[in-house]
Amino acid sequence: MTFNPEELDKSAAYKLLTGTIIPRPIGWISTVDENGNNNLAPFSYFNMVSSDPPCVMFSTRRDNNQNKDTLNNVLITNEFVVNLVTVDIVEKMNTTSASVPPDIDEFELAKLTPIDSVMVKPKRVKESLVHFECEKIHHYFIDNDSNGGACVVIGKIKIIHIDDTILLENNYINLEKYKPVARLAGSNYGTLGEIFSIKRA
């Protein structure tokens, strides 16, 4: 079967893309607004884009031409924190995906512990094993005349926090203890499962 995106309705395109581009890491993005109110939301359109300099990206939809709170906050403050999601906190992450008013603190909603960052204002999720404190260095709007499109945000990592319990010698990560969670399609998530190695050509 061959599909032309121009001829697909939006829900069909979404299902085909999120069902095939898997697994996707989850960027659990914490921000603050201009009044210092916390915001925390997960994004599966997320990944690393560079290690030198260390940079990550996330993308957020703009349904009905409206920015999500996360995007508004990043555009105003130029700062965000990426908290990575593991098996033991995936339910709390899911709680923070709810659409709530900007003055609702998702840390409180999901009973999570906010802790101070070192170089940026947004709080970190204490329960997460990995945090990247980031400064926005670029953003790009992908326009869609009928709905609002999306916005891609690239952040330079200012400081990396990794829990000692998952660190091995020579800066490797203990995957058995880390237990990251990946996004699939619909309400499905995945863990690492079987791991195999292939020597690079």
XYZ file of N, CA and C in Angstrom:
603
model
N 0.850 -1.193 0.000
C 0.000 0.000 0.000
C 0.888 1.247 0.000
N 0.525 2.194 -0.814
C 1.258 3.458 -0.900
C 0.320 4.599 -0.529
N 0.837 5.547 0.275
C 0.013 6.654 0.759
C 0.612 7.987 0.319
N -0.236 8.868 -0.126
C 0.155 10.242 -0.416
C -0.317 11.112 0.744
N 0.611 11.706 1.506
C 0.195 12.503 2.664
C -0.801 13.609 2.324
N -0.723 14.118 1.088
C -1.646 15.182 0.689
C -3.087 14.681 0.598
N -3.250 13.361 0.445
C -4.583 12.782 0.289
C -5.085 12.093 1.556
N -4.269 12.083 2.605
C -4.653 11.440 3.870
C -5.293 12.445 4.804
N -6.276 11.994 5.595
C -6.725 12.877 6.664
C -5.688 12.845 7.775
N -5.748 13.837 8.660
C -4.698 14.012 9.665
C -4.585 12.823 10.610
N -5.702 12.217 10.972
C -5.654 11.093 11.911
C -4.972 9.883 11.282
N -5.188 9.671 9.986
C -4.546 8.546 9.309
C -3.036 8.750 9.231
N -2.612 9.963 8.886
C -1.179 10.256 8.824
C -0.535 10.077 10.189
N -1.227 10.550 11.224
C -0.706 10.421 12.589
C -0.522 8.949 12.959
N -1.527 8.120 12.663
C -1.448 6.698 13.009
C -0.327 5.998 12.256
N -0.178 6.303 10.976
C 0.858 5.649 10.174
C 2.256 6.037 10.656
N 2.451 7.313 10.969
C 3.778 7.765 11.380
C 4.129 7.307 12.790
N 3.202 7.477 13.719
C 3.520 7.087 15.104
C 3.543 5.574 15.269
N 2.937 4.849 14.339
C 2.955 3.395 14.403
C 4.178 2.773 13.763
N 4.865 3.534 12.912
C 6.030 2.983 12.217
C 7.352 3.571 12.717
N 7.337 4.825 13.141
C 8.584 5.438 13.630
C 8.669 5.155 15.124
N 9.116 3.960 15.437
C 9.147 3.475 16.810
C 10.429 2.679 17.056
N 10.845 2.549 18.306
C 10.332 3.250 19.481
C 10.864 4.682 19.527
N 10.160 5.574 20.201
C 10.596 6.958 20.315
C 10.903 7.274 21.778
N 12.055 7.884 22.057
C 12.334 8.296 23.440
C 11.356 9.384 23.859
N 11.151 9.507 25.145
C 10.207 10.489 25.683
C 10.983 11.613 26.364
N 10.806 12.824 25.867
C 11.365 13.995 26.534
C 10.323 14.566 27.470
N 10.572 14.433 28.751
C 9.644 14.951 29.776
C 10.117 16.361 30.097
N 9.476 17.348 29.497
C 9.997 18.707 29.484
C 9.394 19.539 30.620
N 10.269 20.080 31.463
C 9.814 20.996 32.513
C 10.222 22.421 32.156
N 9.291 23.342 32.370
C 9.508 24.758 32.084
C 8.873 25.589 33.192
N 9.121 26.886 33.144
C 8.403 27.830 33.998
C 7.903 28.969 33.131
N 6.779 29.579 33.532
C 6.293 30.738 32.797
C 6.928 32.009 33.362
N 6.508 33.156 32.846
C 7.118 34.420 33.274
C 6.850 34.742 34.737
N 5.838 34.079 35.323
C 5.525 34.293 36.739
C 6.126 33.223 37.645
N 6.898 32.304 37.067
C 7.548 31.278 37.861
C 6.707 30.044 38.106
N 5.563 29.919 37.409
C 4.719 28.740 37.579
C 5.318 27.541 36.840
N 5.330 26.387 37.509
C 5.894 25.177 36.915
C 4.982 24.582 35.850
N 5.603 23.988 34.839
C 4.882 23.202 33.840
C 5.712 21.965 33.541
N 5.037 20.833 33.345
C 5.731 19.580 33.056
C 4.877 18.764 32.098
N 5.454 18.367 30.964
C 4.686 17.629 29.957
C 5.608 16.724 29.156
N 5.109 15.541 28.748
C 5.918 14.618 27.952
C 5.767 14.854 26.453
N 6.873 14.651 25.722
C 6.881 14.789 24.270
C 7.634 13.606 23.674
N 6.966 12.871 22.785
C 7.642 11.740 22.147
C 8.259 12.125 20.810
N 8.029 13.344 20.348
C 8.774 13.863 19.201
C 10.021 14.516 19.797
N 10.989 13.670 20.172
C 12.143 14.108 20.959
C 13.352 13.251 20.611
N 14.539 13.873 20.578
C 15.762 13.094 20.383
C 16.995 13.969 20.545
N 18.163 13.308 20.540
C 19.447 13.989 20.499
C 19.729 14.377 19.057
N 20.318 15.561 18.847
C 20.675 15.967 17.488
C 22.164 16.234 17.330
N 22.884 16.373 18.443
C 24.317 16.646 18.363
C 24.955 16.327 19.708
N 26.204 15.820 19.653
C 26.954 15.614 20.895
C 28.062 16.647 21.060
N 28.389 17.378 19.993
C 29.421 18.405 20.060
C 29.036 19.561 19.155
N 28.345 20.570 19.688
C 27.934 20.723 21.085
C 26.759 19.799 21.418
N 26.591 19.460 22.691
C 25.488 18.572 23.062
C 24.143 19.284 22.934
N 23.294 18.763 22.051
C 22.004 19.399 21.799
C 20.912 18.351 21.675
N 19.712 18.731 22.087
C 18.531 17.891 21.928
C 17.455 18.694 21.228
N 16.443 17.988 20.721
C 15.316 18.659 20.093
C 14.022 18.048 20.590
N 12.973 18.851 20.598
C 11.630 18.314 20.735
C 10.718 19.120 19.839
N 9.627 18.492 19.459
C 8.657 19.151 18.598
C 7.282 19.051 19.232
N 6.523 20.124 19.112
C 5.184 20.152 19.685
C 4.166 20.601 18.641
N 3.044 19.926 18.604
C 1.964 20.296 17.689
C 1.338 21.620 18.128
N 0.740 22.313 17.180
C 0.021 23.564 17.458
C -1.419 23.384 16.983
N -2.198 22.628 17.755
C -3.578 22.361 17.372
C -4.394 23.645 17.408
N -5.198 23.836 16.363
C -6.067 25.023 16.265
C -5.276 26.322 16.406
N -4.047 26.303 15.871
C -3.183 27.486 15.894
C -2.851 27.972 17.296
N -2.860 27.082 18.259
C -2.557 27.430 19.652
C -1.273 26.735 20.099
N -0.397 27.497 20.761
C 0.802 26.905 21.350
C 0.455 26.161 22.623
N 1.155 25.065 22.875
C 1.061 24.421 24.176
C 1.819 25.265 25.207
N 1.478 25.087 26.478
C 2.120 25.869 27.538
C 3.636 25.717 27.503
N 4.105 24.499 27.247
C 5.548 24.261 27.188
C 6.212 25.170 26.168
N 5.641 25.232 24.971
C 6.230 26.061 23.925
C 6.187 27.533 24.298
N 5.053 27.997 24.804
C 4.972 29.398 25.228
C 6.067 29.735 26.234
N 6.260 28.842 27.200
C 7.254 29.103 28.241
C 8.673 29.130 27.682
N 8.975 28.187 26.791
C 10.324 28.145 26.213
C 10.589 29.376 25.352
N 9.593 29.820 24.594
C 9.774 30.996 23.751
C 9.988 32.255 24.577
N 9.413 32.291 25.776
C 9.567 33.460 26.649
C 10.880 33.414 27.428
N 11.205 32.244 28.000
C 12.353 32.159 28.918
C 13.629 31.612 28.277
N 13.480 30.927 27.122
C 14.614 30.290 26.443
C 15.256 29.182 27.268
N 14.526 28.587 28.212
C 15.079 27.542 29.065
C 14.098 26.382 29.219
N 14.647 25.178 29.351
C 13.835 24.012 29.688
C 14.741 22.918 30.218
N 14.123 21.946 30.883
C 14.839 20.771 31.371
C 14.199 19.540 30.752
N 15.040 18.626 30.260
C 14.560 17.326 29.808
C 14.794 16.328 30.931
N 13.717 15.708 31.407
C 13.779 14.644 32.401
C 13.434 13.353 31.668
N 14.265 12.337 31.791
C 13.996 11.109 31.053
C 13.172 10.140 31.886
N 12.371 9.326 31.187
C 11.321 8.516 31.819
C 11.770 7.062 31.938
N 11.563 6.495 33.119
C 11.875 5.090 33.370
C 10.606 4.354 33.805
N 10.716 3.028 33.873
C 9.552 2.180 34.129
C 8.814 2.573 35.407
N 9.550 2.873 36.448
C 8.906 3.098 37.742
C 8.154 4.419 37.837
N 8.327 5.325 36.883
C 7.614 6.606 36.944
C 6.751 6.859 35.708
N 6.541 5.825 34.891
C 5.801 6.035 33.644
C 4.346 6.435 33.899
N 3.733 5.924 34.961
C 2.351 6.304 35.268
C 2.267 7.782 35.641
N 3.243 8.265 36.391
C 3.259 9.685 36.755
C 3.488 10.552 35.519
N 4.347 10.079 34.613
C 4.541 10.792 33.356
C 3.221 10.902 32.605
N 2.477 9.816 32.558
C 1.203 9.818 31.856
C 0.231 10.824 32.475
N 0.248 10.945 33.790
C -0.617 11.924 34.467
C -0.321 13.334 33.977
N 0.947 13.637 33.730
C 1.312 14.992 33.303
C 0.985 15.265 31.845
N 0.498 14.265 31.117
C 0.111 14.487 29.723
C -1.291 15.083 29.608
N -2.008 15.178 30.722
C -3.365 15.720 30.702
C -3.364 17.190 30.301
N -4.402 17.592 29.580
C -4.555 19.003 29.219
C -5.180 19.751 30.388
N -4.398 20.609 31.009
C -4.866 21.363 32.160
C -4.524 22.837 31.965
N -5.186 23.751 32.681
C -4.885 25.179 32.546
C -3.437 25.494 32.927
N -2.896 26.596 32.410
C -1.492 26.940 32.656
C -1.125 27.111 34.120
N -2.115 27.463 34.967
C -1.778 27.691 36.381
C -1.769 26.410 37.207
N -2.061 25.259 36.582
C -1.994 23.974 37.281
C -0.553 23.445 37.234
N -0.018 23.122 38.395
C 1.348 22.613 38.515
C 1.324 21.095 38.353
N 1.866 20.605 37.239
C 1.850 19.164 36.978
C 2.707 18.374 37.962
N 3.697 19.016 38.576
C 4.448 18.338 39.636
C 3.499 17.936 40.766
N 2.641 18.865 41.161
C 1.672 18.581 42.228
C 0.623 17.594 41.738
N 0.182 17.760 40.495
C -0.849 16.896 39.935
C -0.418 15.434 39.950
N 0.842 15.172 39.628
C 1.352 13.801 39.538
C 2.094 13.366 40.805
N 2.065 14.236 41.825
C 2.764 13.939 43.087
C 4.249 13.647 42.852
N 4.871 14.549 42.101
C 6.296 14.476 41.820
C 7.039 15.532 42.629
N 8.336 15.351 42.787
C 9.142 16.252 43.612
C 9.961 17.186 42.731
N 9.654 18.496 42.744
C 10.473 19.440 41.986
C 11.761 19.766 42.749
N 12.889 19.743 42.060
C 14.155 20.135 42.681
C 14.814 21.192 41.814
N 15.605 22.043 42.452
C 16.239 23.145 41.742
C 17.214 22.640 40.693
N 17.270 23.357 39.592
C 18.310 23.132 38.603
C 19.534 23.960 38.988
N 20.627 23.739 38.276
C 21.878 24.426 38.592
C 22.065 25.670 37.726
N 21.687 25.570 36.447
C 21.979 26.663 35.518
C 20.752 27.278 34.862
N 19.578 26.687 35.051
C 18.349 27.231 34.472
C 17.275 27.310 35.550
N 16.204 28.053 35.274
C 15.147 28.246 36.264
C 14.168 27.078 36.381
N 13.811 26.387 35.277
C 12.852 25.286 35.424
C 13.359 24.218 36.395
N 12.412 23.639 37.133
C 12.742 22.592 38.097
C 13.018 21.271 37.385
N 13.734 20.401 38.087
C 13.951 19.030 37.627
C 13.013 18.090 38.376
N 12.730 16.942 37.773
C 11.925 15.909 38.426
C 12.870 15.026 39.236
N 12.775 15.096 40.545
C 13.684 14.340 41.406
C 13.634 12.849 41.108
N 12.450 12.340 40.789
C 12.258 10.906 40.570
C 12.891 10.404 39.267
N 13.247 11.314 38.382
C 13.907 10.929 37.137
C 15.391 10.693 37.393
N 15.969 9.742 36.653
C 17.383 9.396 36.838
C 18.318 10.230 35.962
N 17.757 10.920 34.981
C 18.566 11.712 34.050
C 17.879 13.050 33.798
N 18.668 14.133 33.874
C 18.158 15.468 33.556
C 19.153 16.185 32.660
N 18.625 16.899 31.669
C 19.435 17.788 30.839
C 18.898 19.209 31.011
N 19.700 20.077 31.576
C 19.318 21.487 31.661
C 19.692 22.151 30.343
N 18.712 22.792 29.702
C 18.908 23.262 28.328
C 18.594 24.735 28.144
N 19.306 25.336 27.199
C 19.049 26.688 26.723
C 18.597 26.599 25.269
N 17.449 27.181 24.958
C 16.972 27.171 23.574
C 17.929 27.971 22.702
N 18.400 27.340 21.621
C 19.275 28.051 20.690
C 18.618 28.249 19.328
N 17.511 27.536 19.098
C 16.844 27.673 17.801
C 15.431 27.116 17.899
N 14.511 27.725 17.164
C 13.183 27.124 17.008
C 12.684 27.420 15.599
N 11.843 26.529 15.116
C 11.377 26.635 13.740
C 9.925 26.197 13.664
N 9.076 27.075 13.152
C 7.664 26.754 12.995
C 7.421 26.037 11.671
N 6.754 24.893 11.746
C 6.325 24.164 10.559
C 4.855 24.504 10.351
N 4.566 25.289 9.347
C 3.221 25.833 9.185
C 2.267 24.846 8.535
N 1.033 24.935 8.969
C -0.061 24.193 8.363
C -1.250 25.139 8.359
N -1.645 25.610 7.181
C -2.656 26.660 7.089
C -3.972 26.294 7.759
N -4.307 25.006 7.776
C -5.624 24.622 8.261
C -5.660 24.321 9.762
N -4.491 24.109 10.384
C -4.553 23.642 11.765
C -3.537 24.279 12.694
N -2.404 24.701 12.190
C -1.425 25.315 13.070
C -0.057 24.689 13.011
N 0.057 23.494 12.422
C 1.357 22.882 12.231
C 2.041 22.467 13.523
N 3.336 22.764 13.595
C 4.134 22.341 14.747
C 5.289 23.304 14.917
N 6.022 23.136 16.017
C 7.225 23.921 16.247
C 8.320 22.990 16.750
N 9.481 23.062 16.099
C 10.653 22.304 16.513
C 11.551 23.211 17.349
N 11.955 22.715 18.507
C 12.821 23.473 19.411
C 14.132 22.716 19.583
N 15.241 23.415 19.420
C 16.557 22.823 19.663
C 17.172 23.507 20.882
N 17.623 22.687 21.816
C 18.227 23.212 23.024
C 19.645 22.720 23.201
N 20.530 23.612 23.609
C 21.902 23.232 23.948
C 21.934 22.807 25.411
N 22.501 21.633 25.669
C 22.573 21.128 27.038
C 23.645 21.892 27.804
N 23.217 22.561 28.883
C 24.140 23.340 29.711
C 24.798 22.483 30.785
N 24.043 21.507 31.283
C 24.582 20.621 32.311
C 23.793 19.317 32.289
N 24.484 18.212 32.557
C 23.894 16.872 32.553
C 23.908 16.324 33.964
N 22.768 15.800 34.412
C 22.674 15.123 35.705
C 22.327 13.654 35.450
N 23.145 12.739 35.925
C 22.870 11.310 35.804
C 23.047 10.665 37.168
N 22.039 9.925 37.596
C 22.075 9.276 38.902
C 23.228 8.273 38.969
N 23.961 8.303 40.083
C 25.126 7.417 40.238
C 24.764 5.944 40.101
N 23.523 5.583 40.407
C 23.146 4.164 40.402
C 23.145 3.562 39.012
N 23.105 4.376 37.961
C 23.067 3.822 36.604
C 24.370 4.053 35.844
N 25.371 4.645 36.499
C 26.646 4.921 35.835
C 27.614 3.750 35.989
N 28.258 3.392 34.878
C 29.312 2.389 34.883
C 30.653 3.076 34.619
N 31.726 2.291 34.636
C 33.036 2.843 34.344
C 33.081 3.398 32.924
N 33.932 4.399 32.739
C 34.161 4.999 31.423
C 32.903 5.635 30.833
N 32.013 6.075 31.722
C 30.813 6.832 31.343
C 29.781 6.039 30.554
N 29.780 4.720 30.694
C 28.716 3.917 30.120
C 27.525 3.887 31.081
N 26.355 3.542 30.539
C 25.128 3.490 31.324
C 24.710 2.043 31.546
N 24.352 1.718 32.774
C 23.858 0.385 33.118
C 22.395 0.289 32.708
N 22.132 -0.345 31.574
C 20.774 -0.387 31.039
C 19.837 -1.229 31.898
N 20.380 -2.235 32.585
C 19.540 -3.074 33.441
C 18.980 -2.276 34.613
N 19.733 -1.291 35.069
C 19.256 -0.453 36.174
C 18.527 0.794 35.672
N 18.875 1.253 34.495
C 18.266 2.459 33.945
C 16.791 2.228 33.597
N 16.475 1.217 32.829
C 15.120 0.816 32.456
C 14.298 1.962 31.841
N 14.788 2.523 30.725
C 14.039 3.594 30.071
C 12.772 3.083 29.407
N 11.841 4.000 29.199
C 10.568 3.694 28.538
C 10.503 4.447 27.216
N 9.988 3.787 26.192
C 9.843 4.405 24.872
C 8.369 4.471 24.486
N 8.049 5.441 23.649
C 6.682 5.629 23.172
C 6.482 4.827 21.898
N 5.345 4.168 21.809
C 4.941 3.483 20.589
C 3.731 4.221 20.029
N 2.705 3.515 19.613
C 1.516 4.169 19.064
C 0.340 3.985 20.006
N -0.662 4.847 19.858
C -1.857 4.744 20.694
C -1.510 4.877 22.157
N -1.961 3.920 22.958
C -1.666 3.944 24.396
C -0.516 3.002 24.741
N 0.259 2.609 23.743
C 1.314 1.615 23.941
C 2.676 2.240 24.208
N 3.402 1.601 25.114
C 4.774 1.972 25.447
C 5.632 0.713 25.376
N 6.939 0.888 25.361
C 7.832 -0.256 25.308
C 9.040 -0.068 26.201
N 9.674 -1.190 26.560
C 10.949 -1.163 27.263
C 12.012 -1.682 26.304
N 13.243 -1.792 26.772
C 14.335 -2.164 25.870
C 14.183 -3.568 25.295
N 13.677 -4.505 26.096
C 13.546 -5.874 25.608
C 14.901 -6.477 25.279
N 14.947 -7.342 24.259
C 16.196 -8.004 23.885
C 17.173 -7.007 23.282
N 18.444 -7.104 23.699
C 19.493 -6.243 23.163
C 20.504 -7.106 22.424
N 20.885 -6.698 21.201
C 21.918 -7.425 20.463
C 22.938 -6.445 19.917
N 24.104 -6.937 19.604
C 25.212 -6.083 19.155
C 25.676 -6.485 17.762
N 26.041 -5.483 16.968
C 26.638 -5.688 15.651
C 27.841 -4.774 15.554
N 29.000 -5.321 15.200
C 30.171 -4.472 15.050
C 29.986 -3.514 13.891
N 30.380 -2.257 14.125
C 30.221 -1.247 13.105
C 31.111 -1.562 11.906
N 30.592 -1.385 10.702
C 31.351 -1.696 9.477
C 32.512 -0.733 9.295
